[in-house]
């Protein structure tokens, strides 16, 4: 590991490993959603970009966080906390994009009158 100040607070490796597991699992779910959505036979529309862009930026941030967490320097508290903030920003962006995608689909179905019971 890099030379560091002996007074610098370090993160326990077991705690960091659990964080890496959570980040990896949620990143896999995010990638799985995009893969499933891309394979959908319904044609994409231009306004789908309003949902796709935050999802892709969020996934990129999640990947960046995972990359930082896999580095040994992430045992130092400031680096670990920064990786967590990056991950949370990515997760929130991805969730907003997924929510927007759902809303866009609902609005489209309601405009076409294809909602159940309509």
Short mmCIF file of N, CA and C in Angstrom, two decimals:
data_model
loop_
_atom_site.label_atom_id
_atom_site.label_comp_id
_atom_site.label_asym_id
_atom_site.label_seq_id
_atom_site.Cartn_x
_atom_site.Cartn_y
_atom_site.Cartn_z
N UNK A 1 0.84 -1.18 0.00
CA UNK A 1 0.00 0.00 0.00
C UNK A 1 0.88 1.23 0.00
N UNK A 2 0.38 2.35 -0.48
CA UNK A 2 1.14 3.59 -0.52
C UNK A 2 1.53 4.01 0.88
N UNK A 3 2.61 4.78 0.96
CA UNK A 3 2.97 5.35 2.24
C UNK A 3 1.89 6.34 2.64
N UNK A 4 1.51 6.30 3.89
CA UNK A 4 0.48 7.21 4.37
C UNK A 4 0.81 7.65 5.77
N UNK A 5 0.14 8.68 6.19
CA UNK A 5 0.30 9.21 7.53
C UNK A 5 -0.22 8.18 8.52
N UNK A 6 0.60 7.76 9.49
CA UNK A 6 0.11 6.75 10.45
C UNK A 6 -1.09 7.22 11.25
N UNK A 7 -1.30 8.53 11.32
CA UNK A 7 -2.45 9.05 12.05
C UNK A 7 -3.72 9.05 11.20
N UNK A 8 -3.56 8.83 9.89
CA UNK A 8 -4.71 8.85 8.99
C UNK A 8 -5.63 7.67 9.28
N UNK A 9 -6.92 7.97 9.34
CA UNK A 9 -7.89 6.93 9.65
C UNK A 9 -8.12 6.05 8.42
N UNK A 10 -8.08 4.74 8.63
CA UNK A 10 -8.30 3.78 7.55
C UNK A 10 -9.64 3.08 7.73
N UNK A 11 -10.19 2.64 6.61
CA UNK A 11 -11.44 1.88 6.61
C UNK A 11 -11.08 0.40 6.81
N UNK A 12 -11.88 -0.30 7.57
CA UNK A 12 -11.69 -1.73 7.75
C UNK A 12 -11.90 -2.44 6.42
N UNK A 13 -11.04 -3.37 6.06
CA UNK A 13 -11.14 -4.04 4.76
C UNK A 13 -12.45 -4.82 4.62
N UNK A 14 -12.95 -5.39 5.70
CA UNK A 14 -14.20 -6.14 5.62
C UNK A 14 -15.35 -5.19 5.27
N UNK A 15 -15.36 -4.01 5.87
CA UNK A 15 -16.40 -3.02 5.58
C UNK A 15 -16.30 -2.57 4.13
N UNK A 16 -15.09 -2.31 3.66
CA UNK A 16 -14.90 -1.88 2.27
C UNK A 16 -15.34 -2.98 1.31
N UNK A 17 -15.01 -4.23 1.63
CA UNK A 17 -15.40 -5.34 0.75
C UNK A 17 -16.91 -5.48 0.65
N UNK A 18 -17.62 -5.22 1.74
CA UNK A 18 -19.08 -5.24 1.69
C UNK A 18 -19.61 -4.13 0.80
N UNK A 19 -18.98 -2.97 0.88
CA UNK A 19 -19.38 -1.85 0.03
C UNK A 19 -19.14 -2.19 -1.43
N UNK A 20 -18.01 -2.80 -1.73
CA UNK A 20 -17.71 -3.20 -3.10
C UNK A 20 -18.77 -4.18 -3.62
N UNK A 21 -19.19 -5.09 -2.77
CA UNK A 21 -20.22 -6.06 -3.17
C UNK A 21 -21.53 -5.36 -3.51
N UNK A 22 -21.94 -4.44 -2.65
CA UNK A 22 -23.20 -3.70 -2.89
C UNK A 22 -23.10 -2.90 -4.19
N UNK A 23 -21.99 -2.19 -4.38
CA UNK A 23 -21.82 -1.38 -5.58
C UNK A 23 -21.85 -2.28 -6.82
N UNK A 24 -21.18 -3.40 -6.76
CA UNK A 24 -21.16 -4.32 -7.90
C UNK A 24 -22.53 -4.88 -8.23
N UNK A 25 -23.29 -5.23 -7.22
CA UNK A 25 -24.63 -5.79 -7.46
C UNK A 25 -25.56 -4.73 -8.05
N UNK A 26 -25.55 -3.53 -7.48
CA UNK A 26 -26.43 -2.48 -8.01
C UNK A 26 -26.00 -2.03 -9.40
N UNK A 27 -24.71 -2.03 -9.68
CA UNK A 27 -24.22 -1.73 -11.02
C UNK A 27 -24.71 -2.79 -12.01
N UNK A 28 -24.67 -4.05 -11.59
CA UNK A 28 -25.16 -5.13 -12.46
C UNK A 28 -26.65 -4.98 -12.75
N UNK A 29 -27.44 -4.60 -11.74
CA UNK A 29 -28.87 -4.35 -11.97
C UNK A 29 -29.07 -3.22 -12.96
N UNK A 30 -28.30 -2.15 -12.80
CA UNK A 30 -28.41 -1.00 -13.70
C UNK A 30 -28.08 -1.41 -15.14
N UNK A 31 -27.00 -2.14 -15.31
CA UNK A 31 -26.62 -2.59 -16.65
C UNK A 31 -27.65 -3.56 -17.21
N UNK A 32 -28.21 -4.40 -16.35
CA UNK A 32 -29.24 -5.33 -16.78
C UNK A 32 -30.49 -4.60 -17.25
N UNK A 33 -30.86 -3.52 -16.57
CA UNK A 33 -32.03 -2.75 -16.99
C UNK A 33 -31.80 -2.16 -18.38
N UNK A 34 -30.63 -1.57 -18.60
CA UNK A 34 -30.33 -0.96 -19.90
C UNK A 34 -30.30 -2.03 -20.99
N UNK A 35 -29.73 -3.17 -20.69
CA UNK A 35 -29.68 -4.26 -21.67
C UNK A 35 -31.09 -4.72 -22.03
N UNK A 36 -31.92 -4.90 -21.02
CA UNK A 36 -33.30 -5.35 -21.26
C UNK A 36 -34.07 -4.31 -22.05
N UNK A 37 -33.89 -3.04 -21.70
CA UNK A 37 -34.60 -1.96 -22.39
C UNK A 37 -34.14 -1.84 -23.84
N UNK A 38 -32.83 -2.00 -24.06
CA UNK A 38 -32.29 -1.90 -25.43
C UNK A 38 -32.78 -3.05 -26.30
N UNK A 39 -33.01 -4.22 -25.69
CA UNK A 39 -33.45 -5.39 -26.45
C UNK A 39 -34.96 -5.39 -26.68
N UNK A 40 -35.67 -4.45 -26.10
CA UNK A 40 -37.12 -4.36 -26.26
C UNK A 40 -37.44 -4.07 -27.73
N UNK A 41 -38.39 -4.80 -28.33
CA UNK A 41 -38.70 -4.60 -29.74
C UNK A 41 -39.45 -3.29 -30.04
N UNK A 42 -39.94 -2.60 -29.01
CA UNK A 42 -40.63 -1.34 -29.23
C UNK A 42 -39.60 -0.31 -29.71
N UNK A 43 -39.91 0.39 -30.80
CA UNK A 43 -38.92 1.35 -31.31
C UNK A 43 -38.68 2.50 -30.33
N UNK A 44 -37.43 2.96 -30.32
CA UNK A 44 -37.07 4.09 -29.46
C UNK A 44 -37.55 5.37 -30.09
N UNK A 45 -37.91 6.32 -29.25
CA UNK A 45 -38.34 7.64 -29.70
C UNK A 45 -37.34 8.67 -29.21
N UNK A 46 -37.33 9.82 -29.82
CA UNK A 46 -36.36 10.86 -29.46
C UNK A 46 -36.50 11.26 -28.00
N UNK A 47 -37.71 11.32 -27.49
CA UNK A 47 -37.89 11.74 -26.09
C UNK A 47 -37.42 10.68 -25.09
N UNK A 48 -37.10 9.46 -25.56
CA UNK A 48 -36.51 8.46 -24.68
C UNK A 48 -35.13 8.89 -24.19
N UNK A 49 -34.51 9.80 -24.93
CA UNK A 49 -33.19 10.29 -24.51
C UNK A 49 -33.24 10.98 -23.15
N UNK A 50 -34.41 11.56 -22.81
CA UNK A 50 -34.55 12.20 -21.50
C UNK A 50 -34.38 11.18 -20.37
N UNK A 51 -34.67 9.93 -20.64
CA UNK A 51 -34.48 8.88 -19.64
C UNK A 51 -33.14 8.18 -19.81
N UNK A 52 -32.70 8.01 -21.05
CA UNK A 52 -31.47 7.26 -21.31
C UNK A 52 -30.23 8.01 -20.80
N UNK A 53 -30.20 9.31 -21.02
CA UNK A 53 -29.00 10.08 -20.64
C UNK A 53 -28.71 9.98 -19.13
N UNK A 54 -29.69 10.25 -18.24
CA UNK A 54 -29.36 10.11 -16.82
C UNK A 54 -29.00 8.68 -16.42
N UNK A 55 -29.63 7.70 -17.07
CA UNK A 55 -29.29 6.31 -16.75
C UNK A 55 -27.84 6.03 -17.12
N UNK A 56 -27.43 6.42 -18.32
CA UNK A 56 -26.06 6.14 -18.75
C UNK A 56 -25.03 6.93 -17.95
N UNK A 57 -25.33 8.17 -17.64
CA UNK A 57 -24.40 8.96 -16.80
C UNK A 57 -24.33 8.34 -15.40
N UNK A 58 -25.47 7.93 -14.88
CA UNK A 58 -25.49 7.27 -13.57
C UNK A 58 -24.69 5.98 -13.55
N UNK A 59 -24.81 5.19 -14.61
CA UNK A 59 -24.04 3.95 -14.70
C UNK A 59 -22.55 4.25 -14.79
N UNK A 60 -22.19 5.28 -15.54
CA UNK A 60 -20.78 5.67 -15.64
C UNK A 60 -20.24 6.08 -14.27
N UNK A 61 -21.03 6.80 -13.49
CA UNK A 61 -20.60 7.19 -12.15
C UNK A 61 -20.48 5.97 -11.23
N UNK A 62 -21.40 5.03 -11.36
CA UNK A 62 -21.31 3.81 -10.56
C UNK A 62 -20.05 3.02 -10.90
N UNK A 63 -19.72 2.97 -12.19
CA UNK A 63 -18.51 2.27 -12.62
C UNK A 63 -17.26 2.98 -12.09
N UNK A 64 -17.28 4.31 -12.09
CA UNK A 64 -16.16 5.09 -11.55
C UNK A 64 -16.00 4.81 -10.06
N UNK A 65 -17.10 4.76 -9.34
CA UNK A 65 -17.04 4.48 -7.91
C UNK A 65 -16.48 3.08 -7.66
N UNK A 66 -16.92 2.11 -8.43
CA UNK A 66 -16.40 0.75 -8.26
C UNK A 66 -14.91 0.71 -8.54
N UNK A 67 -14.49 1.42 -9.57
CA UNK A 67 -13.06 1.48 -9.89
C UNK A 67 -12.26 2.08 -8.74
N UNK A 68 -12.76 3.15 -8.14
CA UNK A 68 -12.07 3.78 -7.01
C UNK A 68 -12.05 2.84 -5.80
N UNK A 69 -13.15 2.13 -5.57
CA UNK A 69 -13.22 1.24 -4.42
C UNK A 69 -12.31 0.02 -4.56
N UNK A 70 -12.06 -0.40 -5.79
CA UNK A 70 -11.20 -1.56 -6.01
C UNK A 70 -9.72 -1.22 -5.82
N UNK A 71 -9.38 0.05 -5.86
CA UNK A 71 -8.01 0.47 -5.65
C UNK A 71 -7.67 0.38 -4.16
N UNK A 72 -6.45 -0.05 -3.86
CA UNK A 72 -6.04 -0.20 -2.46
C UNK A 72 -6.06 1.12 -1.71
N UNK A 73 -5.92 2.24 -2.42
CA UNK A 73 -5.93 3.53 -1.74
C UNK A 73 -7.30 3.85 -1.15
N UNK A 74 -8.33 3.10 -1.55
CA UNK A 74 -9.67 3.36 -1.01
C UNK A 74 -9.81 2.93 0.44
N UNK A 75 -8.77 2.35 0.99
CA UNK A 75 -8.79 2.05 2.42
C UNK A 75 -8.63 3.32 3.25
N UNK A 76 -8.15 4.39 2.62
CA UNK A 76 -8.05 5.68 3.30
C UNK A 76 -9.44 6.32 3.30
N UNK A 77 -9.86 6.79 4.46
CA UNK A 77 -11.23 7.29 4.63
C UNK A 77 -11.63 8.36 3.62
N UNK A 78 -10.83 9.38 3.32
CA UNK A 78 -11.29 10.40 2.36
C UNK A 78 -11.57 9.84 0.96
N UNK A 79 -10.75 8.91 0.52
CA UNK A 79 -10.95 8.31 -0.81
C UNK A 79 -12.18 7.42 -0.79
N UNK A 80 -12.35 6.66 0.29
CA UNK A 80 -13.51 5.79 0.43
C UNK A 80 -14.80 6.62 0.43
N UNK A 81 -14.81 7.71 1.20
CA UNK A 81 -16.00 8.55 1.26
C UNK A 81 -16.30 9.20 -0.08
N UNK A 82 -15.27 9.60 -0.81
CA UNK A 82 -15.47 10.19 -2.14
C UNK A 82 -16.08 9.16 -3.09
N UNK A 83 -15.58 7.93 -3.04
CA UNK A 83 -16.13 6.87 -3.89
C UNK A 83 -17.60 6.62 -3.54
N UNK A 84 -17.93 6.67 -2.26
CA UNK A 84 -19.33 6.49 -1.85
C UNK A 84 -20.22 7.61 -2.37
N UNK A 85 -19.73 8.85 -2.33
CA UNK A 85 -20.51 9.98 -2.85
C UNK A 85 -20.72 9.85 -4.36
N UNK A 86 -19.67 9.44 -5.06
CA UNK A 86 -19.79 9.24 -6.52
C UNK A 86 -20.82 8.15 -6.80
N UNK A 87 -20.75 7.07 -6.04
CA UNK A 87 -21.70 5.97 -6.24
C UNK A 87 -23.13 6.42 -5.98
N UNK A 88 -23.35 7.15 -4.89
CA UNK A 88 -24.71 7.60 -4.57
C UNK A 88 -25.25 8.54 -5.64
N UNK A 89 -24.39 9.41 -6.17
CA UNK A 89 -24.82 10.30 -7.25
C UNK A 89 -25.22 9.48 -8.47
N UNK A 90 -24.41 8.46 -8.78
CA UNK A 90 -24.73 7.59 -9.92
C UNK A 90 -26.00 6.80 -9.70
N UNK A 91 -26.19 6.32 -8.50
CA UNK A 91 -27.40 5.55 -8.19
C UNK A 91 -28.65 6.42 -8.28
N UNK A 92 -28.57 7.64 -7.77
CA UNK A 92 -29.71 8.55 -7.83
C UNK A 92 -30.02 8.93 -9.27
N UNK A 93 -29.00 9.22 -10.07
CA UNK A 93 -29.22 9.55 -11.48
C UNK A 93 -29.86 8.37 -12.22
N UNK A 94 -29.36 7.18 -11.97
CA UNK A 94 -29.90 5.99 -12.62
C UNK A 94 -31.36 5.77 -12.22
N UNK A 95 -31.64 5.92 -10.94
CA UNK A 95 -33.01 5.74 -10.46
C UNK A 95 -33.95 6.79 -11.07
N UNK A 96 -33.47 8.03 -11.16
CA UNK A 96 -34.30 9.07 -11.79
C UNK A 96 -34.56 8.75 -13.26
N UNK A 97 -33.54 8.26 -13.95
CA UNK A 97 -33.72 7.89 -15.36
C UNK A 97 -34.69 6.74 -15.53
N UNK A 98 -34.61 5.75 -14.66
CA UNK A 98 -35.55 4.62 -14.73
C UNK A 98 -36.97 5.11 -14.44
N UNK A 99 -37.11 5.95 -13.42
CA UNK A 99 -38.43 6.50 -13.11
C UNK A 99 -38.99 7.31 -14.27
N UNK A 100 -38.13 8.09 -14.90
CA UNK A 100 -38.56 8.88 -16.06
C UNK A 100 -38.96 7.98 -17.22
N UNK A 101 -38.22 6.89 -17.42
CA UNK A 101 -38.57 5.94 -18.48
C UNK A 101 -39.95 5.34 -18.23
N UNK A 102 -40.22 5.01 -16.99
CA UNK A 102 -41.53 4.45 -16.65
C UNK A 102 -42.63 5.49 -16.89
N UNK A 103 -42.38 6.72 -16.45
CA UNK A 103 -43.38 7.78 -16.67
C UNK A 103 -43.62 8.04 -18.16
N UNK A 104 -42.56 8.04 -18.95
CA UNK A 104 -42.73 8.24 -20.39
C UNK A 104 -43.57 7.13 -21.01
N UNK A 105 -43.35 5.90 -20.58
CA UNK A 105 -44.15 4.78 -21.09
C UNK A 105 -45.61 4.90 -20.66
N UNK A 106 -45.83 5.30 -19.41
CA UNK A 106 -47.21 5.46 -18.92
C UNK A 106 -47.91 6.56 -19.70
N UNK A 107 -47.23 7.70 -19.90
CA UNK A 107 -47.84 8.79 -20.66
C UNK A 107 -48.15 8.37 -22.09
N UNK A 108 -47.24 7.61 -22.70
CA UNK A 108 -47.49 7.15 -24.06
C UNK A 108 -48.67 6.19 -24.13
N UNK A 109 -48.72 5.27 -23.15
CA UNK A 109 -49.84 4.31 -23.15
C UNK A 109 -51.16 5.02 -22.89
N UNK A 110 -51.17 6.00 -22.01
CA UNK A 110 -52.41 6.72 -21.73
C UNK A 110 -52.84 7.55 -22.93
N UNK A 111 -51.89 8.09 -23.69
CA UNK A 111 -52.24 8.87 -24.87
C UNK A 111 -52.81 7.97 -25.96
N UNK A 112 -52.35 6.74 -26.02
CA UNK A 112 -52.86 5.80 -27.03
C UNK A 112 -54.09 5.05 -26.53
N UNK A 113 -54.42 5.21 -25.26
CA UNK A 113 -55.58 4.53 -24.70
C UNK A 113 -55.35 3.05 -24.49
N UNK A 114 -54.10 2.64 -24.20
CA UNK A 114 -53.81 1.22 -24.02
C UNK A 114 -53.63 0.85 -22.55
N UNK A 115 -53.99 1.75 -21.63
CA UNK A 115 -53.91 1.42 -20.22
C UNK A 115 -54.98 0.41 -19.87
N UNK A 116 -54.70 -0.49 -18.93
CA UNK A 116 -55.72 -1.45 -18.50
C UNK A 116 -56.94 -0.71 -17.96
N UNK A 117 -58.07 -1.11 -18.41
CA UNK A 117 -59.33 -0.50 -17.94
C UNK A 117 -59.70 0.77 -18.68
N UNK A 118 -58.89 1.18 -19.65
CA UNK A 118 -59.16 2.44 -20.37
C UNK A 118 -60.12 2.18 -21.53
#
